[in-house]
Coordinates of C-alpha atoms in Angstrom, one line a residue:
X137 CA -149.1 179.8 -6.0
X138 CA -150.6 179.0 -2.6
X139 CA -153.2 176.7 -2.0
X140 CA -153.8 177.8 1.6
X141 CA -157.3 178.3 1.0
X142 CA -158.2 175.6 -0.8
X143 CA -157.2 173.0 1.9
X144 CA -159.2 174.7 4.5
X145 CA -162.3 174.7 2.0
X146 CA -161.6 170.8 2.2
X147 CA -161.1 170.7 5.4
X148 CA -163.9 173.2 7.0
X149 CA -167.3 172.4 5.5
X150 CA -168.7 175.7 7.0
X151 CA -166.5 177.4 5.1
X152 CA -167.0 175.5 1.8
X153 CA -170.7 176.4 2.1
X154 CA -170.1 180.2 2.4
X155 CA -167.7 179.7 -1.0
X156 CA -170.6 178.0 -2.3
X157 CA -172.5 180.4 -1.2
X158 CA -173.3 182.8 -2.2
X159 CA -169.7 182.8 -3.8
X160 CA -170.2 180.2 -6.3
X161 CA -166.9 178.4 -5.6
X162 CA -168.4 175.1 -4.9
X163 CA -166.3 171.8 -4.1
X164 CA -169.2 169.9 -4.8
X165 CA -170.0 170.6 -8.7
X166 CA -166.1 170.3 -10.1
X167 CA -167.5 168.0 -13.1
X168 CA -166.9 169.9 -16.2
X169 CA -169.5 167.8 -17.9
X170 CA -167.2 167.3 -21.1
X171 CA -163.7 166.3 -21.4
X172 CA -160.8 169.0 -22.0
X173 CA -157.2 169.4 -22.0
X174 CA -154.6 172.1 -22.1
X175 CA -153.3 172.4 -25.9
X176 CA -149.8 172.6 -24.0
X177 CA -150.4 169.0 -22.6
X178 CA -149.9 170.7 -18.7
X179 CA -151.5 169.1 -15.9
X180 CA -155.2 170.3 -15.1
X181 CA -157.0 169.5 -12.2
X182 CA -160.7 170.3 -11.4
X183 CA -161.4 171.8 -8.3
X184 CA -164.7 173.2 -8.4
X185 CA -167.7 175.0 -9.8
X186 CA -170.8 177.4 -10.3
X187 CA -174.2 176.7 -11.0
X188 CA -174.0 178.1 -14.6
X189 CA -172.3 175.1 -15.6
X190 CA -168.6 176.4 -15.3
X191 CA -165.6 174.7 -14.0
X192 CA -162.4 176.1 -11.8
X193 CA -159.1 174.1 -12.7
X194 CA -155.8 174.3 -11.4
X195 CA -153.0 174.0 -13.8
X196 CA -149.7 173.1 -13.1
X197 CA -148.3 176.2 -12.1
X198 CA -151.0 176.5 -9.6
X199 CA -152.8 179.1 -12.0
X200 CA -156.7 178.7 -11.8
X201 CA -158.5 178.3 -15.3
X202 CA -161.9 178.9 -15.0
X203 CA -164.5 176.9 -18.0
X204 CA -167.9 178.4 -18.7
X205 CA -170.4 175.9 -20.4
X206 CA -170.4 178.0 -23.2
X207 CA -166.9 177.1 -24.9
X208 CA -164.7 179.9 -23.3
X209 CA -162.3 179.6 -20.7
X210 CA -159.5 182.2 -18.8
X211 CA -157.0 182.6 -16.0
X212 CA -158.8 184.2 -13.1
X213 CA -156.3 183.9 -10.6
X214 CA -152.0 183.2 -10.4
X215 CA -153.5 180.6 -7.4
X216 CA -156.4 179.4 -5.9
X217 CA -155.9 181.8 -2.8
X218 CA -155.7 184.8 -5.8
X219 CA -158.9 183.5 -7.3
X220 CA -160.9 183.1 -4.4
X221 CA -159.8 186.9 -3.6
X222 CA -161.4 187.8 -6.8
X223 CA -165.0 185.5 -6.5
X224 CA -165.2 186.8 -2.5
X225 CA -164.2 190.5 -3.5
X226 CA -166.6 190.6 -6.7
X227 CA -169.4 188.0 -6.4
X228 CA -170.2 189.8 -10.1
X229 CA -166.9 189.1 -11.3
X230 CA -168.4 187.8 -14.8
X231 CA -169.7 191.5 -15.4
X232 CA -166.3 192.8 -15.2
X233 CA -164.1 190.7 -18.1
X234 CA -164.6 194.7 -20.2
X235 CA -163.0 196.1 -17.0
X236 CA -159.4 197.1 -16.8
X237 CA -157.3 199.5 -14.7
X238 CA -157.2 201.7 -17.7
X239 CA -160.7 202.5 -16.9
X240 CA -160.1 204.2 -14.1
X241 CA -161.4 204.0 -10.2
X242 CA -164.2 206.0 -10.5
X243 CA -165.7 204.0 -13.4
X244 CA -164.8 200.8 -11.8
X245 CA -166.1 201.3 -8.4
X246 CA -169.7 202.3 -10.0
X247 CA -170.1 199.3 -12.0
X248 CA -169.6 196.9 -8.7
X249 CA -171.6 199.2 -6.7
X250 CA -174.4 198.8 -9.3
X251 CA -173.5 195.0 -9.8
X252 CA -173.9 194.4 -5.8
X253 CA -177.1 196.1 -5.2
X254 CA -178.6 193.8 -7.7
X255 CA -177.1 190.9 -5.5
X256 CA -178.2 192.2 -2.9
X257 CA -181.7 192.5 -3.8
X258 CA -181.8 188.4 -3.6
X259 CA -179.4 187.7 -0.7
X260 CA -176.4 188.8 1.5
X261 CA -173.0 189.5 0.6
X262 CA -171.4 191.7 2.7
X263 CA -171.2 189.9 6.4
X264 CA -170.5 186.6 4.4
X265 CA -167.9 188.1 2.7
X266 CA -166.3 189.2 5.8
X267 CA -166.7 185.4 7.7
X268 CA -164.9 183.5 4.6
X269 CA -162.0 186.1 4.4
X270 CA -161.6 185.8 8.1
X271 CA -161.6 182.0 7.8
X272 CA -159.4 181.8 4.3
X273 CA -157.2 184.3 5.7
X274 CA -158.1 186.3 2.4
X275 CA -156.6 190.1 2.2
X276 CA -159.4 193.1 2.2
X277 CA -158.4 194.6 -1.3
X278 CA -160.7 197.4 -3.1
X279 CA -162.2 196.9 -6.0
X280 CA -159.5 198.7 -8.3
X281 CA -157.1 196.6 -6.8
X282 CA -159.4 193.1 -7.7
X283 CA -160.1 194.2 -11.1
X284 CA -156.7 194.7 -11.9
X285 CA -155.2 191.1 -10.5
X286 CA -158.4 189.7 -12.8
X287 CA -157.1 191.8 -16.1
X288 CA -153.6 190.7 -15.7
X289 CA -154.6 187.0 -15.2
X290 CA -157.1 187.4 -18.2
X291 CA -153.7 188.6 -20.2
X292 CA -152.1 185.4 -19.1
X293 CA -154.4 182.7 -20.3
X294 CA -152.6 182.6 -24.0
X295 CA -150.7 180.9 -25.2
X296 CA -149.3 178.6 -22.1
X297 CA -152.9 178.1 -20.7
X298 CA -155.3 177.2 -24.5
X299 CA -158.5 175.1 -23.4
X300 CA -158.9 172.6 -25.8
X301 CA -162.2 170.0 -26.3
X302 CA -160.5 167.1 -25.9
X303 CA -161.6 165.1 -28.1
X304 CA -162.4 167.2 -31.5
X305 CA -159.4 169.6 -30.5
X306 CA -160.9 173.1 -30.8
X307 CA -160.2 175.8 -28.8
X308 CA -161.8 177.8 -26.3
X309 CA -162.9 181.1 -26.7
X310 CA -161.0 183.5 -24.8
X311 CA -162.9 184.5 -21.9
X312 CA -162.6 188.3 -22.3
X313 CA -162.7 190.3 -24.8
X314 CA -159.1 192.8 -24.0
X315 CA -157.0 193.3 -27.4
X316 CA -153.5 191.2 -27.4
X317 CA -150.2 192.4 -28.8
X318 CA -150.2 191.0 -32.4
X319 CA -148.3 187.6 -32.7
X320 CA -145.2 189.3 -35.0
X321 CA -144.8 191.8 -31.9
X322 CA -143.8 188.7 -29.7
X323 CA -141.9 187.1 -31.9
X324 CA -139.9 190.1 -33.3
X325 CA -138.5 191.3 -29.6
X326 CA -135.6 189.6 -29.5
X327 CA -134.5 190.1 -33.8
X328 CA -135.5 194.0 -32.2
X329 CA -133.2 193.9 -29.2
X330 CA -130.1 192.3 -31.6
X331 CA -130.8 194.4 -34.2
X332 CA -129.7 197.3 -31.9
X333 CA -127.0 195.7 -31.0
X334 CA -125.6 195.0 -34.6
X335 CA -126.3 198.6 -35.1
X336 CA -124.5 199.7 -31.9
X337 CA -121.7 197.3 -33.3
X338 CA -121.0 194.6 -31.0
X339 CA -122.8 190.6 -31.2
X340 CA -122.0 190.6 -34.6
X341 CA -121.0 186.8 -34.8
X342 CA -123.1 185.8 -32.2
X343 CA -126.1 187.0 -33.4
X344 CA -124.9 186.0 -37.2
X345 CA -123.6 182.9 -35.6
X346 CA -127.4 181.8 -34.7
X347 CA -129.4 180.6 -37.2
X348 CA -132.5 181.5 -35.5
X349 CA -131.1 184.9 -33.6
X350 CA -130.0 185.3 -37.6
X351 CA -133.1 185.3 -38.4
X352 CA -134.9 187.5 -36.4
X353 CA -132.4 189.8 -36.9
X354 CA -133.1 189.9 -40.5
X355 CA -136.8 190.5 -40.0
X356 CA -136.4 193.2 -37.7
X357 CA -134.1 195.1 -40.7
X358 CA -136.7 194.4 -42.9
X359 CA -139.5 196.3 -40.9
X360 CA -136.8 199.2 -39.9
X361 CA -134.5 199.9 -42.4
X362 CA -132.0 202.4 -42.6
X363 CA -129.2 203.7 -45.0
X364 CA -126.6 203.1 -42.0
X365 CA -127.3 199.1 -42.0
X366 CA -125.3 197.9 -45.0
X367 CA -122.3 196.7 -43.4
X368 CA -124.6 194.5 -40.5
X369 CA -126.9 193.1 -43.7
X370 CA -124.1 192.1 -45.6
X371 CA -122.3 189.9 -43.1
X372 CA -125.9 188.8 -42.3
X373 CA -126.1 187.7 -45.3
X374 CA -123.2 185.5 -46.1
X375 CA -123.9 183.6 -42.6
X376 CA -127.0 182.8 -43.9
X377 CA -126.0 181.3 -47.0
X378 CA -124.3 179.0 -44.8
X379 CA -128.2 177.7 -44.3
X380 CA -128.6 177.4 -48.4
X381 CA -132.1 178.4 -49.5
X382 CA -134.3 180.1 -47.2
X383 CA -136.9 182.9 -46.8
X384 CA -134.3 184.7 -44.9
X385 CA -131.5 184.4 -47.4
X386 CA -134.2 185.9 -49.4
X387 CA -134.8 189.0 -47.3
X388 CA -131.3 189.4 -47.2
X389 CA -130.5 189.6 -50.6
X390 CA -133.3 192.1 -51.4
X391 CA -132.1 194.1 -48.3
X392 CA -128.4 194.4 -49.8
X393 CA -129.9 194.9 -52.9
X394 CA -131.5 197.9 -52.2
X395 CA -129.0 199.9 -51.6
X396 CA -127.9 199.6 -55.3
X397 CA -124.5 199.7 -54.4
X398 CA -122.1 197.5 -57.5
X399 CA -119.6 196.5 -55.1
X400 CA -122.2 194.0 -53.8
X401 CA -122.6 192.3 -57.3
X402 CA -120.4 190.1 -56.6
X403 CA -121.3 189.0 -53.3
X404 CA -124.8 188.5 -54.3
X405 CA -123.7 186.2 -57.3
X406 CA -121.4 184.3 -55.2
X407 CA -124.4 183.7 -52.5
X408 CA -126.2 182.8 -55.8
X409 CA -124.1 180.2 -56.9
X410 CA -123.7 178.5 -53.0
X411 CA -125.5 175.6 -54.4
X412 CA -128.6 174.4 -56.4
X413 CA -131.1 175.7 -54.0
X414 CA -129.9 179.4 -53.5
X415 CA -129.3 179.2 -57.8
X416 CA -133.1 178.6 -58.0
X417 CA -134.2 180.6 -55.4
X418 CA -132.6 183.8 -56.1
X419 CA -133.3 183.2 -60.2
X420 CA -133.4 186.6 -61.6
X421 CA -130.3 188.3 -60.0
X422 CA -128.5 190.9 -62.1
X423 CA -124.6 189.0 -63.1
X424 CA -121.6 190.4 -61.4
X425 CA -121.2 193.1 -64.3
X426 CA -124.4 194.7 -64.2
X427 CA -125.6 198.4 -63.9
X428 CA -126.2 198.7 -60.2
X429 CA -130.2 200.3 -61.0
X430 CA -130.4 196.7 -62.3
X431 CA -129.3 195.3 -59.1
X432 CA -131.7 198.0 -57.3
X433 CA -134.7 197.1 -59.8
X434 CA -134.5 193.2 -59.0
X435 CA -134.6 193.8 -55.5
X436 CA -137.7 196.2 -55.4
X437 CA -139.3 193.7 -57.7
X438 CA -138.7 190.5 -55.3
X439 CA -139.5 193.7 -52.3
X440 CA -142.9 194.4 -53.3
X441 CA -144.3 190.7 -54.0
X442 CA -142.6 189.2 -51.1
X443 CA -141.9 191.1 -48.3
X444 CA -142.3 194.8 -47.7
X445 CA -142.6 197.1 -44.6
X446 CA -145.4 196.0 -42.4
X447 CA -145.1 192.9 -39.8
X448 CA -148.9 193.0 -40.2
X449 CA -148.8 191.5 -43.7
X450 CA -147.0 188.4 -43.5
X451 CA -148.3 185.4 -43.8
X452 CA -149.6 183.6 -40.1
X453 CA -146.8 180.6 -41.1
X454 CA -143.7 183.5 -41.0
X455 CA -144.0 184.1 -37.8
X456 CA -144.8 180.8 -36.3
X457 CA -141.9 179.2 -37.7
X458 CA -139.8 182.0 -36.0
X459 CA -141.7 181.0 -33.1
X460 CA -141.1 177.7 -33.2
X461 CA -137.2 178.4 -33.8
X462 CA -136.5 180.8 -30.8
X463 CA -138.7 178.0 -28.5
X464 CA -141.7 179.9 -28.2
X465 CA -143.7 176.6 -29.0
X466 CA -146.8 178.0 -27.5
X467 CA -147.5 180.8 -28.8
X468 CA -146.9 179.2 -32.1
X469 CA -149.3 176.1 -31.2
X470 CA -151.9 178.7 -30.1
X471 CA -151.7 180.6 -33.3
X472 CA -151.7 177.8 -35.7
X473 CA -154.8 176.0 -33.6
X474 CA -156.6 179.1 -34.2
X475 CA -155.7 179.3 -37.6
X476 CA -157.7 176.0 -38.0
X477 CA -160.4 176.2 -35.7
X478 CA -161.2 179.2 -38.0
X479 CA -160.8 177.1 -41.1
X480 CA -162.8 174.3 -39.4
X481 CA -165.6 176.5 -38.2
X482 CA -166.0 177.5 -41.8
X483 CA -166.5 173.8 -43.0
X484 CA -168.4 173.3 -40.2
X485 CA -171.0 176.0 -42.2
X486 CA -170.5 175.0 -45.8
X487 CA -171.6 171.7 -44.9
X488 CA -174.3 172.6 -43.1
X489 CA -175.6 175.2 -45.9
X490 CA -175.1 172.3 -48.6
X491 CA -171.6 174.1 -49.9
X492 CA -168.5 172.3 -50.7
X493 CA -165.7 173.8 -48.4
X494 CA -163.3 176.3 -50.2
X495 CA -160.6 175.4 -52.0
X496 CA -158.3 178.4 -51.4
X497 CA -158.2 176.4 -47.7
X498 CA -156.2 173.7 -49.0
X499 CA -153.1 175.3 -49.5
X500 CA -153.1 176.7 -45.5
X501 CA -154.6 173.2 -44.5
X502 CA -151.1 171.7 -45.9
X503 CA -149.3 174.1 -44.3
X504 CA -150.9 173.8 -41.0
X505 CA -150.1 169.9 -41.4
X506 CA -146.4 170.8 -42.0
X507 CA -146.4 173.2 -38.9
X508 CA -148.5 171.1 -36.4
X509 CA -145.8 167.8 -37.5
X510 CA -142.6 170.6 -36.3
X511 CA -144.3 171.5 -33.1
X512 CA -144.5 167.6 -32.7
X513 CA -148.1 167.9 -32.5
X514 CA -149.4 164.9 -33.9
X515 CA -153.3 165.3 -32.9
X516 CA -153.8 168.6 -34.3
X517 CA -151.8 167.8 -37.8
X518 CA -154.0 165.1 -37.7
X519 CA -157.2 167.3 -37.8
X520 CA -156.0 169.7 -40.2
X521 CA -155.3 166.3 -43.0
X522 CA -158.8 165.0 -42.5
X523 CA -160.3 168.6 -43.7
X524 CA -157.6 168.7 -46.3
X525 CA -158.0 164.9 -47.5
X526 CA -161.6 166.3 -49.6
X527 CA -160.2 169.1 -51.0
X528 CA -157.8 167.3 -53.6
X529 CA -159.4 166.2 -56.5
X530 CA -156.6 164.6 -58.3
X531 CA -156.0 161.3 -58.1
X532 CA -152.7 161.5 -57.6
X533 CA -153.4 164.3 -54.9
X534 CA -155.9 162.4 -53.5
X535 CA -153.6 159.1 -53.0
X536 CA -151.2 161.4 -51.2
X537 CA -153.4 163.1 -49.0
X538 CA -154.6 159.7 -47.8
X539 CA -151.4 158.1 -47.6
X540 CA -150.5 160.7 -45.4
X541 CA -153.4 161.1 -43.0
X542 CA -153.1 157.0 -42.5
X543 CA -149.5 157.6 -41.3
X544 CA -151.0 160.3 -38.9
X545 CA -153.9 158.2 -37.5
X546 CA -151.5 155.2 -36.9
X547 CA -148.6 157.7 -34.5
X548 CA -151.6 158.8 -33.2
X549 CA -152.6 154.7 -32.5
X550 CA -156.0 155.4 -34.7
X551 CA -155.3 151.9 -36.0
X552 CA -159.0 151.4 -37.2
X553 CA -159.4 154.9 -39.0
X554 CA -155.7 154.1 -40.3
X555 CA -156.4 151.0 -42.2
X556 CA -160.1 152.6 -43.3
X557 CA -158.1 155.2 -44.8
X558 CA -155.9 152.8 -46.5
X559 CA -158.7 151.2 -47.9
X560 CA -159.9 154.3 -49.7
X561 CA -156.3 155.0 -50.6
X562 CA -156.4 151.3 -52.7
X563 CA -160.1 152.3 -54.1
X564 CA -158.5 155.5 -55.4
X565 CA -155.8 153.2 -57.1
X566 CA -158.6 150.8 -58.4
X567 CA -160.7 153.5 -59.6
X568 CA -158.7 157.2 -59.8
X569 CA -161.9 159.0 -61.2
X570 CA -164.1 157.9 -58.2
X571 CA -162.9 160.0 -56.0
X572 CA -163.3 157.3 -52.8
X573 CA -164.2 158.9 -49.3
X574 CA -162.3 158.6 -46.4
X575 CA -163.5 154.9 -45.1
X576 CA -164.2 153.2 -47.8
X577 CA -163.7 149.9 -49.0
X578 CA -161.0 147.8 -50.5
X579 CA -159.8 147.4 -54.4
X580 CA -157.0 146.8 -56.7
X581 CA -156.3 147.4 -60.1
X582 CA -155.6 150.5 -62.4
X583 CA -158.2 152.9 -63.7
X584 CA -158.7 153.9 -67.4
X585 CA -160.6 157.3 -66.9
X586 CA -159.4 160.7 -68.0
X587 CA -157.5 161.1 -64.9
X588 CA -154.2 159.6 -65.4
X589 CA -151.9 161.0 -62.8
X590 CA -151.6 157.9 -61.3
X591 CA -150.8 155.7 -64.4
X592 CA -147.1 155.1 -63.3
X593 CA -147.8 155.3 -59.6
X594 CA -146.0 151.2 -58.9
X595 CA -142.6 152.8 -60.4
X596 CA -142.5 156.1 -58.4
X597 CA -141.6 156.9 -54.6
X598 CA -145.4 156.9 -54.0
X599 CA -145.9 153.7 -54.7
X600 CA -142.6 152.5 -52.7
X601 CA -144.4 155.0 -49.8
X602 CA -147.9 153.5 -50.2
X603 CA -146.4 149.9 -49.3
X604 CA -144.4 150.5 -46.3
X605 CA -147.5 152.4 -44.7
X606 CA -149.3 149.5 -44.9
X607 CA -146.3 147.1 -43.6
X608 CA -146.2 149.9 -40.9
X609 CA -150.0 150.1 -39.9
X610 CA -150.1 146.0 -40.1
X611 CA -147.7 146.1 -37.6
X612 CA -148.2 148.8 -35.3
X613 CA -152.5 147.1 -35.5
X614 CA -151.1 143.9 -34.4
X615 CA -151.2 145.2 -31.3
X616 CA -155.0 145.7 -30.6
X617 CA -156.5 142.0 -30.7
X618 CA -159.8 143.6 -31.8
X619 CA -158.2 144.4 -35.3
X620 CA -157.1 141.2 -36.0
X621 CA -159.2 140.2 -39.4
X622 CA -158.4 144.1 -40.6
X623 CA -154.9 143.5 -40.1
X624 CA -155.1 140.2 -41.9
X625 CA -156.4 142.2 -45.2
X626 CA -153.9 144.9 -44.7
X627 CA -150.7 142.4 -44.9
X628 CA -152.4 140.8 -47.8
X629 CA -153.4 143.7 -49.2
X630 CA -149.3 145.5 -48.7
X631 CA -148.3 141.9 -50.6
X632 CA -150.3 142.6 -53.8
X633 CA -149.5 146.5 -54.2
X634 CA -145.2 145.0 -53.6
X635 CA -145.8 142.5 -56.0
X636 CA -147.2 145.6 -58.2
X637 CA -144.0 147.7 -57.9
X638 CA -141.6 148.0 -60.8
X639 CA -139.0 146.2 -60.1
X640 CA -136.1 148.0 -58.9
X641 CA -138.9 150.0 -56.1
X642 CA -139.9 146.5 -54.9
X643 CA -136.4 145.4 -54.9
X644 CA -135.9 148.7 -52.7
X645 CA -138.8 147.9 -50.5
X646 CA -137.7 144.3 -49.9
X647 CA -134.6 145.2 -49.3
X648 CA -135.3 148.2 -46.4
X649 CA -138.2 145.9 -45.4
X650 CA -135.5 142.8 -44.5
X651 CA -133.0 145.6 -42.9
X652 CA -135.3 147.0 -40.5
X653 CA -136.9 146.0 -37.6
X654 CA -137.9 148.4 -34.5
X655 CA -137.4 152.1 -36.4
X656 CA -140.9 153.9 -36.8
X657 CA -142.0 154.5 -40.6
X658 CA -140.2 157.9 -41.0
X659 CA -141.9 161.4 -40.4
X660 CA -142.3 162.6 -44.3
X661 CA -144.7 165.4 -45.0
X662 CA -143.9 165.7 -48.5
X663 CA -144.7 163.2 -51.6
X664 CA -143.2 163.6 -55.0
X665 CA -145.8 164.7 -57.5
X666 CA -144.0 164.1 -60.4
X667 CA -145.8 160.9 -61.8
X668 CA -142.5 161.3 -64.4
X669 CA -140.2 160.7 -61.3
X670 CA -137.4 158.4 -61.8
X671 CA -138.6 154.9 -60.8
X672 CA -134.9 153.9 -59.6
X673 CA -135.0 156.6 -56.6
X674 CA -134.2 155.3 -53.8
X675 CA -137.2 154.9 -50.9
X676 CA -136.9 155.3 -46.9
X677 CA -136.8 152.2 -44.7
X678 CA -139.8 150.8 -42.8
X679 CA -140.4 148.0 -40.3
X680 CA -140.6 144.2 -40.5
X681 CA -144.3 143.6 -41.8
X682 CA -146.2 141.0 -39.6
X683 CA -146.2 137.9 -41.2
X684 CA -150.0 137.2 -42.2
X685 CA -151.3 134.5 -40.5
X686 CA -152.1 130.9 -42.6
X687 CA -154.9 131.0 -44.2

């Protein structure tokens, strides 16, 4: 992680000017143009740059990212002394991203040797090459040995070093084009390496002991199963009930059932019955008394729709969750980013061919939200509600989606786009068949069209929810003097929808309203959509709204 070279480039303009060139490292051009980040939030420094419009940062490992202007980026280097090896040793560098060691010497040495006759044809190379490694203090390293520091820091530059625009939040692409191990491989080592050891009979409780070793464990059975593994799933499985209803308990059940053995009737139904939860999800399990092809039956069934034998098949939100459990935050960010830069990019083309954007999004767009919010990822949940706010054509949908991209924009300290969005949220309550677009204006009242989901919305949690946000954005706004008139309306406006309440909800509002001062409106991702929901239940506290100002 030396940056040896890089002070004597600052310190030795002769020596900057042969980096320059004909290296194209130049101290001189280290504006990007354009504002980016890393998608881990690490530290990123520009250092320099090319006359194509790229950019070479340093990261906070010392790792050198290098930005091209057209939206892709890579590690080139573990340091800026290992990167400058690379741009002295193989001025045409850019032509060699296809190039790995796997290609062998003789294939590798031909393409330089053909690259650097054409550079040659225009200026020198070769007793420049020899003055900056002599005044870096650079090693002389073939080209085999180059190419292969350059593919290994290519393989490097996901998940911990993602280039993101900073301000829309896409991606970069990746600067190369070598294949990378799937994300299930990553993410299934460790269920792989305890698996093993269940099998070889020792770790039992502390890998049955962890919910998210558990886990993995779990998942690894479930892609290599074998008649010997009974014993290891059934003890898997009664730690996991310990978790209630999840996918896992799932996969366990159908991996005990599948051995149609009727000794394990009973254990099933007594996971069953653990509590509500595991009664509704496992729904369908043969009682204790049944024939054990019954048992074997049920399990195929819930085998084939859910699960199955190939990692390759699950759903993208499987295996960043496991991710996210075993701390691998980044590679799940990564995935999940690219998830919705896909999505995204596809809007991006609807709307510019006159299409509406596809609805079969909406349920991944949720999920992304959901994902992004666990990672703690406020900025890129954020972007994933705005494209799924359009795609719900309920009103009651609609008010939801809203409700919950204003909460985003305020933790985010969007207070303008916050209280736009509340606005459109109260014109979707004035006029539920309108449909209102993100930004628009202000209304009250209750619509009489043929969409009635939200003819009860002042005696559900909704309506309880819909009232602290505004509280909450009033007085997180307060804040930015610029807002001041806007903040005005939103207190007024969070009065009138409390007075609307039924009684008991605005009784509960008041009431958590009075009791709470500094806590932050709670991180919910999930409104109740039952516009039948009982209009005593309870609602979560929120801040002391900012008393509107008189007149």
């Amino acid at each position: 992680m030396s940056d040896h070279a890089l002070r004597l480039l600052r310190e030795q303009p002769h020596l900057a000017e042969l980096a320059a060139f004909p290296f194209n490292f130049d101290l001189t051009r280290a504006d990007h143009g354009e504002a980016v980040r890393l998608a881990s939030g690490g530290p990123l420094e520009a250092v320099a740059g090319d006359d194509t419009g790229g950019t070479y940062f340093v990261c906070g490992d010392g790792s050198v990212l290098y930005a091209d202007s057209e939206g892709s980026a890579g590690i080139i280097g573990n340091s800026v002394d290992e990167a400058l090896e690379v741009l002295v040793g193989l001025p045409g560098w850019h032509d060699y991203l296809g190039l790995a060691p796997a290609d062998g010497e003789e294939k590798i040495r031909a393409a330089v040797a053909e690259t650097e006759e054409e550079i040659r044809e225009y200026h020198g190379i070769d007793d420049e090459r020899t003055e900056l490694r002599a005044g870096l203090g650079l090693p002389e390293r073939s080209p085999v040995e180059l190419i292969g520091l350059l593919h290994a820091a290519l393989l490097r530059t996901e998940p911990d070093f993602l280039l993101l625009n900073a301000e829309e939040g896409g991606a970069h692409d990746l600067l190369d084009r070598h294949p990378r191990p799937p994300l299930w491989e990553a993410v299934l080592a460790r269920g792989r390496t305890d698996l093993t050891l269940l099998r070889e009979g020792s770790a039992w409780d502390e890998v049955a002991g962890d919910r998210a070793r558990r886990a993995l464990a779990l998942r690894a059975a479930q892609f290599d199963r074998r008649e010997g593994d009974l014993p290891l799933l059934r003890h898997l499985l009664r730690h996991e009930a310990e978790a209630s209803m999840t996918d896992e308990l799932r996969l366990a059940a159908v991996l005990v059932g599948l051995h149609g053995c009727a000794e394990d009737l009973p254990l099933l139904y007594e996971v069953r019955e653990t509590d509500f939860d595991t009664w509704c999800g496992l729904g369908g399990m043969p009682e204790p008394d049944a024939d054990p092809a019954e048992l074997r039956s049920w399990a195929r069934g819930l085998d084939d729709s859910l699960f199955g034998t190939d990692p390759a098949d699950e759903p993208l939100f499987t295996w960043t969750g496991l991710a996210r459990e075993q701390g691998l935050v980044e590679l799940a960010r990564a995935a999940l980013i690219r998830r919705l830069d896909d999505i995204d990019f596809r809007a991006y083309c609807d709307a510019r061919d006159g299409k509406a954007m596809e609805r079969r999004d909406a349920s991944q767009l949720s999920s992304l939200v959901h994902e992004f919010e666990q990672l703690g990822d406020t900025f890129q949940a954020l972007r994933a509600q705005r494209l799924y706010v359009p795609l719900q054509t309920r009103a009651w949908d609609r008010v939801s989606a809203l409700l919950r991209l204003a909460r985003l924009e305020r933790e985010e300290g969007r207070f303008g786009a916050a209280i736009r969005t509340l606005a459109s949220l109260r014109d979707t309550l004035a006029e539920p068949d309108g449909g209102a677009d993100v930004g628009g204006g202000s209304g009250s009242g209750s619509g009489s069209g043929s969409d009635k989901s939200l003819g009860h919305w002042q005696r559900t949690n909704l309506g309880a929810y819909i009232v602290e946000e505004h509280y909450a954005v009033a007085r997180t706004a307060a804040t930015d003097t610029a807002l001041a008139d806007e903040v005005r309306a939103v207190t007024v406006a969070a009065g009138e929808l409390l007075a609307r309440l039924s009684g008991t909800a605005r009784a509960n509002v008041e009431r958590h309203l009075a009791g709470t001062t500094d806590t932050h409106t709670d991180s919910r991702t999930d409104i109740h959509t039952d516009t039948g929901a009982n209009p005593d239940a309870g609602v979560s506290a929120e801040p002391t709204p900012p008393q509107p100002s008189a007149g």
